[in-house]
Each structure stands twice: as C-alpha cells, then as structure tokens.
PDB file of C-alpha atoms and ligand atoms in Angstrom:
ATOM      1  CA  UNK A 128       0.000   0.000   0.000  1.00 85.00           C
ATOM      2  CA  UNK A 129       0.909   3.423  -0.419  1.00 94.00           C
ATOM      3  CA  UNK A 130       0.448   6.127   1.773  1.00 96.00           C
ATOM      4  CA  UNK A 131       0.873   9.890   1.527  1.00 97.00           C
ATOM      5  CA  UNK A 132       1.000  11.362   4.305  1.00 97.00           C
ATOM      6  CA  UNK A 133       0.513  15.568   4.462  1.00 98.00           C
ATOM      7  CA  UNK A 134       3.467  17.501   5.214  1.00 96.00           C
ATOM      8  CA  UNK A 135       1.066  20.356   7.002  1.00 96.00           C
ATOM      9  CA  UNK A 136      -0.466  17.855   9.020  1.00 97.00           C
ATOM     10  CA  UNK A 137       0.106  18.046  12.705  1.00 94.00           C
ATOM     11  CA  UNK A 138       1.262  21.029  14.768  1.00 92.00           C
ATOM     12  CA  UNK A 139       1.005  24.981  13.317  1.00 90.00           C
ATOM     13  CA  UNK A 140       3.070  27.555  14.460  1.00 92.00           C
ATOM     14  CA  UNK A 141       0.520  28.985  16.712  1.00 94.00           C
ATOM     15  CA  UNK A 142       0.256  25.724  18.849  1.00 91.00           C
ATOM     16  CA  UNK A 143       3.357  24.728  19.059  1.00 93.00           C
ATOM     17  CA  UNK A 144       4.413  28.015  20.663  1.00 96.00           C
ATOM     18  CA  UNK A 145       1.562  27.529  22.903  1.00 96.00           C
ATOM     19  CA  UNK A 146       2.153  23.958  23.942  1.00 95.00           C
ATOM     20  CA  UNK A 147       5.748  24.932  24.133  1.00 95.00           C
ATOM     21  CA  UNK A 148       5.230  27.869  26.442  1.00 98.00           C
ATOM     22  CA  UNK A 149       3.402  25.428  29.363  1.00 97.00           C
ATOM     23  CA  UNK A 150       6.391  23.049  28.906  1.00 96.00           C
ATOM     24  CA  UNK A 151       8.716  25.823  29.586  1.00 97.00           C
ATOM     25  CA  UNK A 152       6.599  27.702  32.690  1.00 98.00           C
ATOM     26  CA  UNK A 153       6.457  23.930  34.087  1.00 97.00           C
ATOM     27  CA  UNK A 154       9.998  23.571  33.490  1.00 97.00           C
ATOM     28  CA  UNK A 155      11.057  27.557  34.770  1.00 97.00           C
ATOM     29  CA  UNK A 156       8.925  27.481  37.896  1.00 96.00           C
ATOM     30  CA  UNK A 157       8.813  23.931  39.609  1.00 93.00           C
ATOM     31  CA  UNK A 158       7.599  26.036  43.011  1.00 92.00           C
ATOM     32  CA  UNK A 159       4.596  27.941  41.100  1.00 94.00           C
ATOM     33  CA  UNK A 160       1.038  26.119  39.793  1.00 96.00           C
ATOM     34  CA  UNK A 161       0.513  26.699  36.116  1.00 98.00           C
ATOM     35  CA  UNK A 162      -2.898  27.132  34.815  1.00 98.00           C
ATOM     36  CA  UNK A 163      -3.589  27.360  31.191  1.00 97.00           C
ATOM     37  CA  UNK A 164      -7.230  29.431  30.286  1.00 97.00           C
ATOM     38  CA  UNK A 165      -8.973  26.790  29.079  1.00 94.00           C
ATOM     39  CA  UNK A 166      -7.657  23.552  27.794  1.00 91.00           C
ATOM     40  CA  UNK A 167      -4.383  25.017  25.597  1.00 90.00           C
ATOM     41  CA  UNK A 168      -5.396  22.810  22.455  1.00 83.00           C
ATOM     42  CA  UNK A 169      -8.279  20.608  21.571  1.00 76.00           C
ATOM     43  CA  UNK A 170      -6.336  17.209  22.225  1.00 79.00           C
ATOM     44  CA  UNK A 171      -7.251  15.647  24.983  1.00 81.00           C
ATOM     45  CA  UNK A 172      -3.840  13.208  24.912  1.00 81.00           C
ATOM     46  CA  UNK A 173      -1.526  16.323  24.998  1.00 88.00           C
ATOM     47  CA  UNK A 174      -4.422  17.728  28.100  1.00 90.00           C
ATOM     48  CA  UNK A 175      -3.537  14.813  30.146  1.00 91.00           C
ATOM     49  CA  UNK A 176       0.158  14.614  29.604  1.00 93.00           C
ATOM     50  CA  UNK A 177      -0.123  18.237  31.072  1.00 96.00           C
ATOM     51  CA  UNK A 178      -2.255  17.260  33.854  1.00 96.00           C
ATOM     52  CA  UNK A 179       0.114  14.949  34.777  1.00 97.00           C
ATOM     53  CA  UNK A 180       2.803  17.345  34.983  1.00 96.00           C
ATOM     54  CA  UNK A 181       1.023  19.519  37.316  1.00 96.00           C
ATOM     55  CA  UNK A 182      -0.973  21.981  34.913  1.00 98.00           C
ATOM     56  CA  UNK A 183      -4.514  22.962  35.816  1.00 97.00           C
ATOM     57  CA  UNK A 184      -7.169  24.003  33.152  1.00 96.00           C
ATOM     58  CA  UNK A 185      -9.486  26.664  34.477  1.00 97.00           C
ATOM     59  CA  UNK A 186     -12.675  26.584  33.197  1.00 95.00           C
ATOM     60  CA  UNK A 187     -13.436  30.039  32.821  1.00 94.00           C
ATOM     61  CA  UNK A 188     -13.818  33.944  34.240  1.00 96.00           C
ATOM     62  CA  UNK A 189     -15.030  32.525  37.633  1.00 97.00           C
ATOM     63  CA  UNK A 190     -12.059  30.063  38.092  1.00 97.00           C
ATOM     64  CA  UNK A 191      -9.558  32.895  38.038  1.00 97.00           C
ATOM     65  CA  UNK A 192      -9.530  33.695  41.579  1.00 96.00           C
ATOM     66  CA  UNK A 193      -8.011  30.190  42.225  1.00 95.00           C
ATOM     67  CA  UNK A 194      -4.920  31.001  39.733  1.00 96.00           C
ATOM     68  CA  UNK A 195      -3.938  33.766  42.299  1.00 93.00           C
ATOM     69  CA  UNK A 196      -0.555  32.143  43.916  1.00 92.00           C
ATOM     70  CA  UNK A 197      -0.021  30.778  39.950  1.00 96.00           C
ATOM     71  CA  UNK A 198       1.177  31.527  36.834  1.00 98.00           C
ATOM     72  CA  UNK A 199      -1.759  31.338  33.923  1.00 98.00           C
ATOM     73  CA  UNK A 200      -1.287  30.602  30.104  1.00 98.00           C
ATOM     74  CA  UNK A 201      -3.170  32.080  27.670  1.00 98.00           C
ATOM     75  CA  UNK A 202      -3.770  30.049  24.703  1.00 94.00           C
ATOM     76  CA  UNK A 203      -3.492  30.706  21.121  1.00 93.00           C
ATOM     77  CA  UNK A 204      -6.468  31.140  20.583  1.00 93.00           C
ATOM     78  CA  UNK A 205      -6.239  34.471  22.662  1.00 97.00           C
ATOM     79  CA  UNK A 206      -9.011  35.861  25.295  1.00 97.00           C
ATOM     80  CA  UNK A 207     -11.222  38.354  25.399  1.00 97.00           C
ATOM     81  CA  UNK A 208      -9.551  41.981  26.561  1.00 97.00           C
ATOM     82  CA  UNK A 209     -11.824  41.976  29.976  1.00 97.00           C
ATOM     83  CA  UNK A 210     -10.052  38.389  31.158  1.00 98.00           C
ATOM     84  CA  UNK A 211      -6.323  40.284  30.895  1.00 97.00           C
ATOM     85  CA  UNK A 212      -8.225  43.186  33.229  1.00 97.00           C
ATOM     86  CA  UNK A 213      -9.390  40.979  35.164  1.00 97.00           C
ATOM     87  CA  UNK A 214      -6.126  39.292  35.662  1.00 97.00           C
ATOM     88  CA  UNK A 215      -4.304  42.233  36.228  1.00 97.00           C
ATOM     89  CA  UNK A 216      -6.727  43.714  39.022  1.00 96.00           C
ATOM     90  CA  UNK A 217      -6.752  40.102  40.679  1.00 96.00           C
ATOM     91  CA  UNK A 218      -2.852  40.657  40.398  1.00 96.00           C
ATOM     92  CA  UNK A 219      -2.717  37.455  38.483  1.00 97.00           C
ATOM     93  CA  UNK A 220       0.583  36.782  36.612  1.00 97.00           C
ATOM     94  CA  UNK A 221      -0.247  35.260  33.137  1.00 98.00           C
ATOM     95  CA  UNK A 222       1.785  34.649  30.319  1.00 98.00           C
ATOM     96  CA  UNK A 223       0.145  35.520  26.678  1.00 98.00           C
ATOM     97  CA  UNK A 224       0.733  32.381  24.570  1.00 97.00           C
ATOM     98  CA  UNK A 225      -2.193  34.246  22.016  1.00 97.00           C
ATOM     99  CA  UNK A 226      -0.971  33.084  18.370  1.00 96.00           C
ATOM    100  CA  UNK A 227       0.587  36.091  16.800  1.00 97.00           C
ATOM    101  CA  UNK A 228      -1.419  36.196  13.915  1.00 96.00           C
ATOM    102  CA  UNK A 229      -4.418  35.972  16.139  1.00 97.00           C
ATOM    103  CA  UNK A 230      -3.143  39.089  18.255  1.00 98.00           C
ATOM    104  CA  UNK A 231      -3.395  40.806  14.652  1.00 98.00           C
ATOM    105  CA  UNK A 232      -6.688  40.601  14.408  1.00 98.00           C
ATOM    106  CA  UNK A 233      -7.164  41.491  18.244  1.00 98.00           C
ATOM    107  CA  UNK A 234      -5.204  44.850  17.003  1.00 98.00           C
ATOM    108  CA  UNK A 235      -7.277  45.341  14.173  1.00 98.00           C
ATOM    109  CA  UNK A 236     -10.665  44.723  16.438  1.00 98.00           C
ATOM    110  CA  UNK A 237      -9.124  47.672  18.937  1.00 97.00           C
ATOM    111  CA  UNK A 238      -8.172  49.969  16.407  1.00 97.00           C
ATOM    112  CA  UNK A 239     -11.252  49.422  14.042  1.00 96.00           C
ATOM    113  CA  UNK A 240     -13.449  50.265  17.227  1.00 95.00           C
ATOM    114  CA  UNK A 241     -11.566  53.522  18.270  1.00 95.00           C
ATOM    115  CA  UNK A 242     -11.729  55.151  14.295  1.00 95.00           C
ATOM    116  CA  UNK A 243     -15.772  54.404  15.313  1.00 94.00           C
ATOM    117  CA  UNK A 244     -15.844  51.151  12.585  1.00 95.00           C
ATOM    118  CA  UNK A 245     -18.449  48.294  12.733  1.00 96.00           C
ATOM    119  CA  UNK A 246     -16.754  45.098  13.144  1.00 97.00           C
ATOM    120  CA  UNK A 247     -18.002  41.976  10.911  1.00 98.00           C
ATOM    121  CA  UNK A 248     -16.184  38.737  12.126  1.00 98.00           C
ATOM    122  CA  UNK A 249     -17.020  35.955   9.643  1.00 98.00           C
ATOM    123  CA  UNK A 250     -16.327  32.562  11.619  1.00 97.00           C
ATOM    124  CA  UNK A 251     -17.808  30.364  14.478  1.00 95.00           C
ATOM    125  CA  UNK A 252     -20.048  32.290  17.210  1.00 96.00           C
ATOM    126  CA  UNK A 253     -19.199  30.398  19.999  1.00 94.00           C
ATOM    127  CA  UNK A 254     -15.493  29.439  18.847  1.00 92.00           C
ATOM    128  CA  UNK A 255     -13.129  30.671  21.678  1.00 93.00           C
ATOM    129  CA  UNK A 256     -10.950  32.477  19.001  1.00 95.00           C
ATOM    130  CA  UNK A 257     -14.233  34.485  17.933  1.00 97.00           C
ATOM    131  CA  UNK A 258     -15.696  35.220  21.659  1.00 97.00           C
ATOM    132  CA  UNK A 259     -11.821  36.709  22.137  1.00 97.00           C
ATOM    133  CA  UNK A 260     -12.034  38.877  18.995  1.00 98.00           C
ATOM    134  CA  UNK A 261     -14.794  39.720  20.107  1.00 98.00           C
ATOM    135  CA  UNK A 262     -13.961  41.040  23.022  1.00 97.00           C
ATOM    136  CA  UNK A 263     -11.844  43.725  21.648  1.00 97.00           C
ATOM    137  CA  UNK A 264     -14.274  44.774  19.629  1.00 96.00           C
ATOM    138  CA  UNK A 265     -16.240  46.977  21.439  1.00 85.00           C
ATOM    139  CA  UNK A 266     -19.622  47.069  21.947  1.00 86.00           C
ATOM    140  CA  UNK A 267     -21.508  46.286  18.902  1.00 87.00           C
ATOM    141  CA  UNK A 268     -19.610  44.208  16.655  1.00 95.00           C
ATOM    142  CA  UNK A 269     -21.048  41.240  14.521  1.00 97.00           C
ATOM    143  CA  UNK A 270     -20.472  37.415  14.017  1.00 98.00           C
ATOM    144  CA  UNK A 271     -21.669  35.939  10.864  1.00 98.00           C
ATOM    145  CA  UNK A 272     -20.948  32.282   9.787  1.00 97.00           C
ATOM    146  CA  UNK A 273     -23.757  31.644   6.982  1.00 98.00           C
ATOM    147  CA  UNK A 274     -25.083  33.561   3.467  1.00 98.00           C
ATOM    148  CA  UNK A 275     -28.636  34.037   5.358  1.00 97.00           C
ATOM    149  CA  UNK A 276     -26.460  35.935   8.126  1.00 98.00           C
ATOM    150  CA  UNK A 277     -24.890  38.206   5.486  1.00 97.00           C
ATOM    151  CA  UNK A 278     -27.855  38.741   4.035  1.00 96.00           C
ATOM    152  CA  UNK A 279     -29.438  39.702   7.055  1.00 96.00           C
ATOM    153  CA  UNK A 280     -26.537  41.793   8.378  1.00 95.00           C
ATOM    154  CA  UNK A 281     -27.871  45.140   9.794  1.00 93.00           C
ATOM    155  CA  UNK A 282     -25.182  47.835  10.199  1.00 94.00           C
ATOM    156  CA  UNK A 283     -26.199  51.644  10.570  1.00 92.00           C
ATOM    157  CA  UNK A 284     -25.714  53.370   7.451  1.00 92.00           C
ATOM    158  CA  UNK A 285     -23.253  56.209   8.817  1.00 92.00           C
ATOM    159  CA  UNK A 286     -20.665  53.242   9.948  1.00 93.00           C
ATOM    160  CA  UNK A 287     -18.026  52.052   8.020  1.00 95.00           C
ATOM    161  CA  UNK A 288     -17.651  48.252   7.970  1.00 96.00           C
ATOM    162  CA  UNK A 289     -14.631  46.368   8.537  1.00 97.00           C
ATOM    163  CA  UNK A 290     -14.862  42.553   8.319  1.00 98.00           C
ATOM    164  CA  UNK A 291     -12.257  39.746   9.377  1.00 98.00           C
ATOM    165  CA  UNK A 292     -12.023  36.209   9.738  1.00 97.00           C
ATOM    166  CA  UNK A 293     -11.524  33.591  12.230  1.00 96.00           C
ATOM    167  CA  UNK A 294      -8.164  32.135  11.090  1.00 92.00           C
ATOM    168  CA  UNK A 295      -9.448  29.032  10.294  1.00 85.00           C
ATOM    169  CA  UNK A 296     -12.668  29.932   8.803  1.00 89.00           C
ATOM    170  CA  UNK A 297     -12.913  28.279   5.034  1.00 86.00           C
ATOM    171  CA  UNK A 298     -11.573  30.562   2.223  1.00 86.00           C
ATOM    172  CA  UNK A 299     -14.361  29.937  -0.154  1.00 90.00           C
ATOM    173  CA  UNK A 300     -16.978  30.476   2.530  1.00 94.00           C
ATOM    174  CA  UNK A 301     -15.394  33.758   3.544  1.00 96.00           C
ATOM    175  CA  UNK A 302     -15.249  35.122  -0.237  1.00 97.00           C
ATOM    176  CA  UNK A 303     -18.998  34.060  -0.636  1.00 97.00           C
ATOM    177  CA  UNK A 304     -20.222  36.135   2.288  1.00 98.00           C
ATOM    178  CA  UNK A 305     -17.832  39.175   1.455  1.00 98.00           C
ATOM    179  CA  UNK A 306     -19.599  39.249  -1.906  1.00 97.00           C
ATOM    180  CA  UNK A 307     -23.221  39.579  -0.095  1.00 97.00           C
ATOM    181  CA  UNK A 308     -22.147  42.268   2.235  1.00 97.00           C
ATOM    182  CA  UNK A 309     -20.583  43.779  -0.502  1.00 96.00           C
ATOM    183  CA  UNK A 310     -23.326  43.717  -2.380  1.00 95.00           C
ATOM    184  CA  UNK A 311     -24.978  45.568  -0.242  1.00 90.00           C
ATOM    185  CA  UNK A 312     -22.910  48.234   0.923  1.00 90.00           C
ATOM    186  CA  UNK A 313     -19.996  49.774  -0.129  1.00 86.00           C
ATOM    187  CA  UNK A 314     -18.204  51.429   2.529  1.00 90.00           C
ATOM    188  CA  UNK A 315     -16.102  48.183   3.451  1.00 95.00           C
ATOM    189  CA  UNK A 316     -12.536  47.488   4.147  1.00 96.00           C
ATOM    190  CA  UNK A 317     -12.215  43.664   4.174  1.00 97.00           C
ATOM    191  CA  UNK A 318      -9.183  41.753   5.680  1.00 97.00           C
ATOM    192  CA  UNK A 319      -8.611  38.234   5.338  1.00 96.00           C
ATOM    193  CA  UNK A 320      -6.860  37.193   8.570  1.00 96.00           C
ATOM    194  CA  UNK A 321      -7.668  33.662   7.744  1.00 94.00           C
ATOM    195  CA  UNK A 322      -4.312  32.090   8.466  1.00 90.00           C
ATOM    196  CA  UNK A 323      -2.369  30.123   6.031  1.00 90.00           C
ATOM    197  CA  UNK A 324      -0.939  27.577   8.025  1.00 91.00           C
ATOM    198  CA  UNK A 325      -4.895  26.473   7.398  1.00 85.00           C
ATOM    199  CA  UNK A 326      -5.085  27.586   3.936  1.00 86.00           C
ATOM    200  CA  UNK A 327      -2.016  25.498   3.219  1.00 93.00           C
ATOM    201  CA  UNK A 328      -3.028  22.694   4.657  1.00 94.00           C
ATOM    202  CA  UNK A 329      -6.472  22.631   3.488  1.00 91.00           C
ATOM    203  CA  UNK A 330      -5.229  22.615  -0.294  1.00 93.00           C
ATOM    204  CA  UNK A 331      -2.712  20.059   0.453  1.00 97.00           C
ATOM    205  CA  UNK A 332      -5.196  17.533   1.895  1.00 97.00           C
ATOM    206  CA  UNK A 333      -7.580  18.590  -0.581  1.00 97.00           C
ATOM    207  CA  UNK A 334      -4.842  17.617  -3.068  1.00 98.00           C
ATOM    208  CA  UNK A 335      -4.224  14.398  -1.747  1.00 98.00           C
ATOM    209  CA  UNK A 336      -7.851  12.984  -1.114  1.00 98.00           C
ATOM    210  CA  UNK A 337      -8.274  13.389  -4.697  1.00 97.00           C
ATOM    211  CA  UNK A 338      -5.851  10.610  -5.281  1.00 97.00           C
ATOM    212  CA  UNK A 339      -5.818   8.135  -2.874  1.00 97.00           C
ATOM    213  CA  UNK A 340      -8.447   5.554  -1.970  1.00 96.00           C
ATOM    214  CA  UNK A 341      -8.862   6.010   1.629  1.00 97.00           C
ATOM    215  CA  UNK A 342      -8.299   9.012   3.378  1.00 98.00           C
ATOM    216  CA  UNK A 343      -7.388   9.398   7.295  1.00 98.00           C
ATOM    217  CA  UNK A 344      -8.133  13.099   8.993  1.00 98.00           C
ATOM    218  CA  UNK A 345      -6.436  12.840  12.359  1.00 96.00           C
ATOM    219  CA  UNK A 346      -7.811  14.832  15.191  1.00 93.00           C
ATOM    220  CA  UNK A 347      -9.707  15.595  18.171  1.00 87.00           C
ATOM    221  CA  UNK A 348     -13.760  15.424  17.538  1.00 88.00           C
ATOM    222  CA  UNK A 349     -13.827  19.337  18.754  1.00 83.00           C
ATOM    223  CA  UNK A 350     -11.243  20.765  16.882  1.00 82.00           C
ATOM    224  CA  UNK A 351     -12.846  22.953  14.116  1.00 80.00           C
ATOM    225  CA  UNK A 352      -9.840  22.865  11.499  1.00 84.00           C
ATOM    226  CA  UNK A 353      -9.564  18.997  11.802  1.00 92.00           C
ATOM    227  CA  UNK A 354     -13.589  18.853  11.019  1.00 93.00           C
ATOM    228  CA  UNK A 355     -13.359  20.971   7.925  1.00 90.00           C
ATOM    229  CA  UNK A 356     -10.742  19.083   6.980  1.00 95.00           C
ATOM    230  CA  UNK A 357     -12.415  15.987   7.417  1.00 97.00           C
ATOM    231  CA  UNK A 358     -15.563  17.887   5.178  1.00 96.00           C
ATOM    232  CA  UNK A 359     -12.222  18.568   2.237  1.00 96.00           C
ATOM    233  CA  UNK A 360     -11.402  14.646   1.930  1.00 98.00           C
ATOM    234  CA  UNK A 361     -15.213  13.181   2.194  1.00 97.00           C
ATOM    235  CA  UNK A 362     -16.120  15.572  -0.600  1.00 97.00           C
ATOM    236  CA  UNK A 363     -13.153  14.116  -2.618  1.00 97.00           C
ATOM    237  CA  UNK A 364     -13.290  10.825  -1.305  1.00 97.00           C
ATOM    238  CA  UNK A 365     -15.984   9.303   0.354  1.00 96.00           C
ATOM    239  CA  UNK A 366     -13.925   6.361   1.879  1.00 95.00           C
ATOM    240  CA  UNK A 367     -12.844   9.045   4.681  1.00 97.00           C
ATOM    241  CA  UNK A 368     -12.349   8.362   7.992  1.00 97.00           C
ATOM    242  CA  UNK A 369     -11.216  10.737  11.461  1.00 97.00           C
ATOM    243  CA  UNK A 370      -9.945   8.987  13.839  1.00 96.00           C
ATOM    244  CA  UNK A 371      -8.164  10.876  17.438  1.00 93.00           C
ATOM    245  CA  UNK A 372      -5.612   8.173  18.246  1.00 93.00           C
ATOM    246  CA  UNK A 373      -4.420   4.926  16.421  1.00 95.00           C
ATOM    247  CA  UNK A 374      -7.111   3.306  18.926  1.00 95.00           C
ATOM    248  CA  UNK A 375     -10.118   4.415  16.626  1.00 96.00           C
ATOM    249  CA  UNK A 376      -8.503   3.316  13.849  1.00 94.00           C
ATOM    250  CA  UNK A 377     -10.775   0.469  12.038  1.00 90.00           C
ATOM    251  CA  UNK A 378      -7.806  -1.785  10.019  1.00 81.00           C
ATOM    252  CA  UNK A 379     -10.988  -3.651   8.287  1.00 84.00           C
ATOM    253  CA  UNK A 380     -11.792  -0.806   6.580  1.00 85.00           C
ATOM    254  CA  UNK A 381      -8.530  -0.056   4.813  1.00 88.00           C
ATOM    255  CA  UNK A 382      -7.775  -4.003   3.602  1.00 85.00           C
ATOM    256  CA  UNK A 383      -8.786  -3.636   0.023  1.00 86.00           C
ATOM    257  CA  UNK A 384      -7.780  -0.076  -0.869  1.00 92.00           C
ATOM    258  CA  UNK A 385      -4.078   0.842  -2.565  1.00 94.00           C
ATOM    259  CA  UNK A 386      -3.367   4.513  -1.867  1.00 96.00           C
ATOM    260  CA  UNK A 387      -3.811   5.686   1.888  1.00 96.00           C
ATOM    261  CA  UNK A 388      -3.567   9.550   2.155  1.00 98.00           C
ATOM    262  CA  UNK A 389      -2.872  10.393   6.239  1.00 98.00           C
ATOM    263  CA  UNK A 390      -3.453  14.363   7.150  1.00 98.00           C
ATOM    264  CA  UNK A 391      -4.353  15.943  10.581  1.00 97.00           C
ATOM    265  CA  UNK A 392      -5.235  18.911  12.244  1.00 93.00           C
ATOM    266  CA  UNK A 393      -3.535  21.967  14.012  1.00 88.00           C
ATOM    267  CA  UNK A 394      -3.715  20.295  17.135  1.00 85.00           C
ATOM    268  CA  UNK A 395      -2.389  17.082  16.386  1.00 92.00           C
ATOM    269  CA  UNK A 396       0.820  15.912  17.990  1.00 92.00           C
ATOM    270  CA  UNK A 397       3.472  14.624  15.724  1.00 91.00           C
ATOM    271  CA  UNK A 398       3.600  11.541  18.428  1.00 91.00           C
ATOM    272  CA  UNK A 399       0.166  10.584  16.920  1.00 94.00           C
ATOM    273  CA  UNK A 400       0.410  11.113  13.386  1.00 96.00           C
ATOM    274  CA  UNK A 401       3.466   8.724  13.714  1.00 96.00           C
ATOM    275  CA  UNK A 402       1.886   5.915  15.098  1.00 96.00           C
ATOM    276  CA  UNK A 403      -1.048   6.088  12.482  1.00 96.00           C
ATOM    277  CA  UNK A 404       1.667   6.470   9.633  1.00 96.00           C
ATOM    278  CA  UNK A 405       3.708   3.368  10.775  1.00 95.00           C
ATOM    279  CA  UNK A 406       1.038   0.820  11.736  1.00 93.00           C
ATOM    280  CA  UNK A 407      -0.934   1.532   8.183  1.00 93.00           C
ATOM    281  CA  UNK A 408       2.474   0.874   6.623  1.00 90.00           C
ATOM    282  CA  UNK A 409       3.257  -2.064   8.866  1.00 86.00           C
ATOM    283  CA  UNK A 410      -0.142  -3.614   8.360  1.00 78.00           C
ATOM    284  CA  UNK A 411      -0.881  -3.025   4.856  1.00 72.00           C
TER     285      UNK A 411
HETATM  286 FE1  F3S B 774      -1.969  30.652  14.659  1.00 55.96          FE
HETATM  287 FE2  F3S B 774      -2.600  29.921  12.292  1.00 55.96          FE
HETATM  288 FE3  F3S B 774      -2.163  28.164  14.095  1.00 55.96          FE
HETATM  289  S1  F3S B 774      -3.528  31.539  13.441  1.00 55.96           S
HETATM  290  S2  F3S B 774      -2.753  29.088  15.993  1.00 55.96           S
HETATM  291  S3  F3S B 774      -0.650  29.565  13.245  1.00 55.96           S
HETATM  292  S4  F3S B 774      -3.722  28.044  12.540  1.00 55.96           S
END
C-alpha cells in the first residue's frame, strides 16, 4: 500500500508556541502552579500529559480567583480583553501564549473600534478564538458564519464596515459572504486574517484525497480545522475516515484499498500522526 502522508499535518506555528510555552513555565517554575485558560489545544492526549505534569485548566472567568498564587497561560487562541483586566486587578501573573497572527486581528478589532468602525467577524459564534475577537471589539460588533447571516446583516448606514475572519474559517466560505455584504454596501474594508498555516493545509489535503483511496483526517472530535478538513477529503473521497488516536482506527476498513492519504489537524501531535503512519504501513 501506499500512503501519503501531508506535510502540514500536525502542529502549526501557533500551537506549538503555545504547547511549548506550558512546557517551559512547568519547566522555569517547579515552586509555582501553572494554569492554562482553558484547555491550551483541543487534544485531549496532549491535556492529560499536562495534567500529569502539574498543569490545571481553568474553566473560565469565575475560576480565576483560584490562579492567584499561579502563573496562567493564555492560549493561542487568545481571550477576550476583559479576562487580561481581570487578571491584572486580581494581580494574576499570566503569560500571553495568544498566536501572533491571532493578536493581529485582536489589534485590528481595537483599532477598528476607536476610528468608530463596525466590526463583521465571519467565523464560528461560539469558537473561543471568535468570543476573544470579540472582546476587543467593542460594543456592537457582529459574528456571521452563513449567506442568510450576510444577508441579514444590519449595520447603521453612517458606519463604516470592517470585516475579518476567524483564522481558520474556510476561504471559499469567507469570499462568498464578502460578496453579499458587498453587495450591499460599499463602505467596506475587508481583511482576510484567515491564516495560512490552514489555507495550506487545506489545499494540500484537498490535493491528496483526490488521489488516494482512503483518506485518514487525524484529530480531536472538537477541533474545528480537523472537522473541515475531514468535510475537504469526504467531498473528494468518500472512503474518509477521522480517527483521534491509532485506537479508533478500524484496520478492516482499509484491507482492500491501494493509496492511503494520512493528514491531521492543528492540534495534532506529531507523536500521533506517527503511530497512524507506521502501523498503516506495517499492516498493509
Ligand atoms: Fe496561529 Fe494559524 Fe495556528 S492563526 S494558531 S498559526 S492556525
């Protein structure tokens, strides 16, 4: 058998620097509890290794009290602005391990809002990344994920719009609800702050499900980049499975096929995508 496995699978930038930043604060302060805001990526294996080490995952706002002796990570997904106040008036020390490219768009939000700009965020309502961007936003910013939303977007008609994207909203998608709003209006700056450690990957997989057989997404069930990539390879090839770990990996299914193609998504340690890779070639 062969099998093709994605050279953007596994690991962006943005993570690794995360997941690398609680390693370190573990490592640097062996007398101080780390917290991370929120588990620090959507894998639960890498969760428990850190667990295990000592690290704590607060839930949310309320939790923060209880970091007050500790040190607390922000992940890259970034936070709202009020949970760095709130930090800061609990006298909380906190290390920012916010993506950089993710801080952009924070900067953009702030600056957008003071020049008196409506914000249009085009990704996932309830995605941590958004509710963050969000929160530098100001008041009266918008989230829109669908074509009905865009068509329904309501923004007074003395406000200029600016819209951005979550950085791993779908390219496509994004252009198709950029051409509604502008459509109908015409005082809008548009940004695409969708990252392309996503865009890269996304056309790579894309490229590979088209010729293989079988097709294996790697990744946890909640990550949002590993699910659109699993939506990439079904539409190319419908012999698509997503598996977290090598454990959920069904051998029966892959016995009669020729090509394998193996990607996986942003929060996917290499550890993982290793095993996978080796025991389809061993078995097959
Ligand atoms: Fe950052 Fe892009 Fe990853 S925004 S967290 S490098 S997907």
């Amino acid at each position: 058998m062969k099998v093709l496995l994605a050279k953007t699978a596994g690991f962006c930038f943005g993570v690794k620097r995360a997941v690398d930043t609680v390693y370190q604060q573990v490592e640097e302060n062996k007398d101080c509890k780390i917290y991370t805001f929120g588990p620090i990526i959507h894998n639960d294996e890498v969760i428990k290794d850190m667990q295990a080490k000592g690290v704590t995952v607060l839930e949310g706002e309320e939790d923060l009290p209880k970091a007050k002796n500790g040190i607390v990570i922000i992940r890259s997904h970034g936070v709202p602005k009020r949970i760095c106040d709130r930090m800061d008036e609990l006298g909380i020390q906190y290390v920012d391990a916010t993506c950089p490219f993710v801080k952009k768009i924070h900067k953009i939000a702030m600056e957008k809002a003071e020049e008196g700009a409506f914000l249009v965020v085009i990704g996932n309502p309830v995605h941590p990344e958004v509710e963050g961007i969000m929160g530098w936003a100001g008041e009266d910013a918008a989230v829109i994920s669908t074509a009905e939303e865009a068509e329904h977007l309501t923004v007074p008609e003395d406000r200029k719009i600016c819209v951005v994207a979550q950085t791993t909203f779908n390219y496509n998608k994004f252009k198709e609800l950029v051409e509604i709003i502008s459509k109908r209006r015409y005082d809008i700056s548009v940004l695409n702050t969708i990252c392309s450690a996503t865009k890269e990957r996304q056309t790579e997989t894309a490229r590979i499900a088209d010729r293989v057989d079988a097709m294996i997404v790697i990744g946890d069930k909640r990550s949002s980049n590993t699910q659109k990539l699993f939506e990439i390879c079904k539409n190319a090839c419908n012999n698509t499975y997503y598996i977290q770990t090598l454990d959920d990996l069904n051998v029966n299914q892959l016995r009669s096929v020729e090509t394998v193609g193996i990607t996986a998504g942003a929060s996917t340690p290499n550890k993982i995508i290793e095993e996978v890779q080796k025991n389809v070639r061993i078995n097959f």
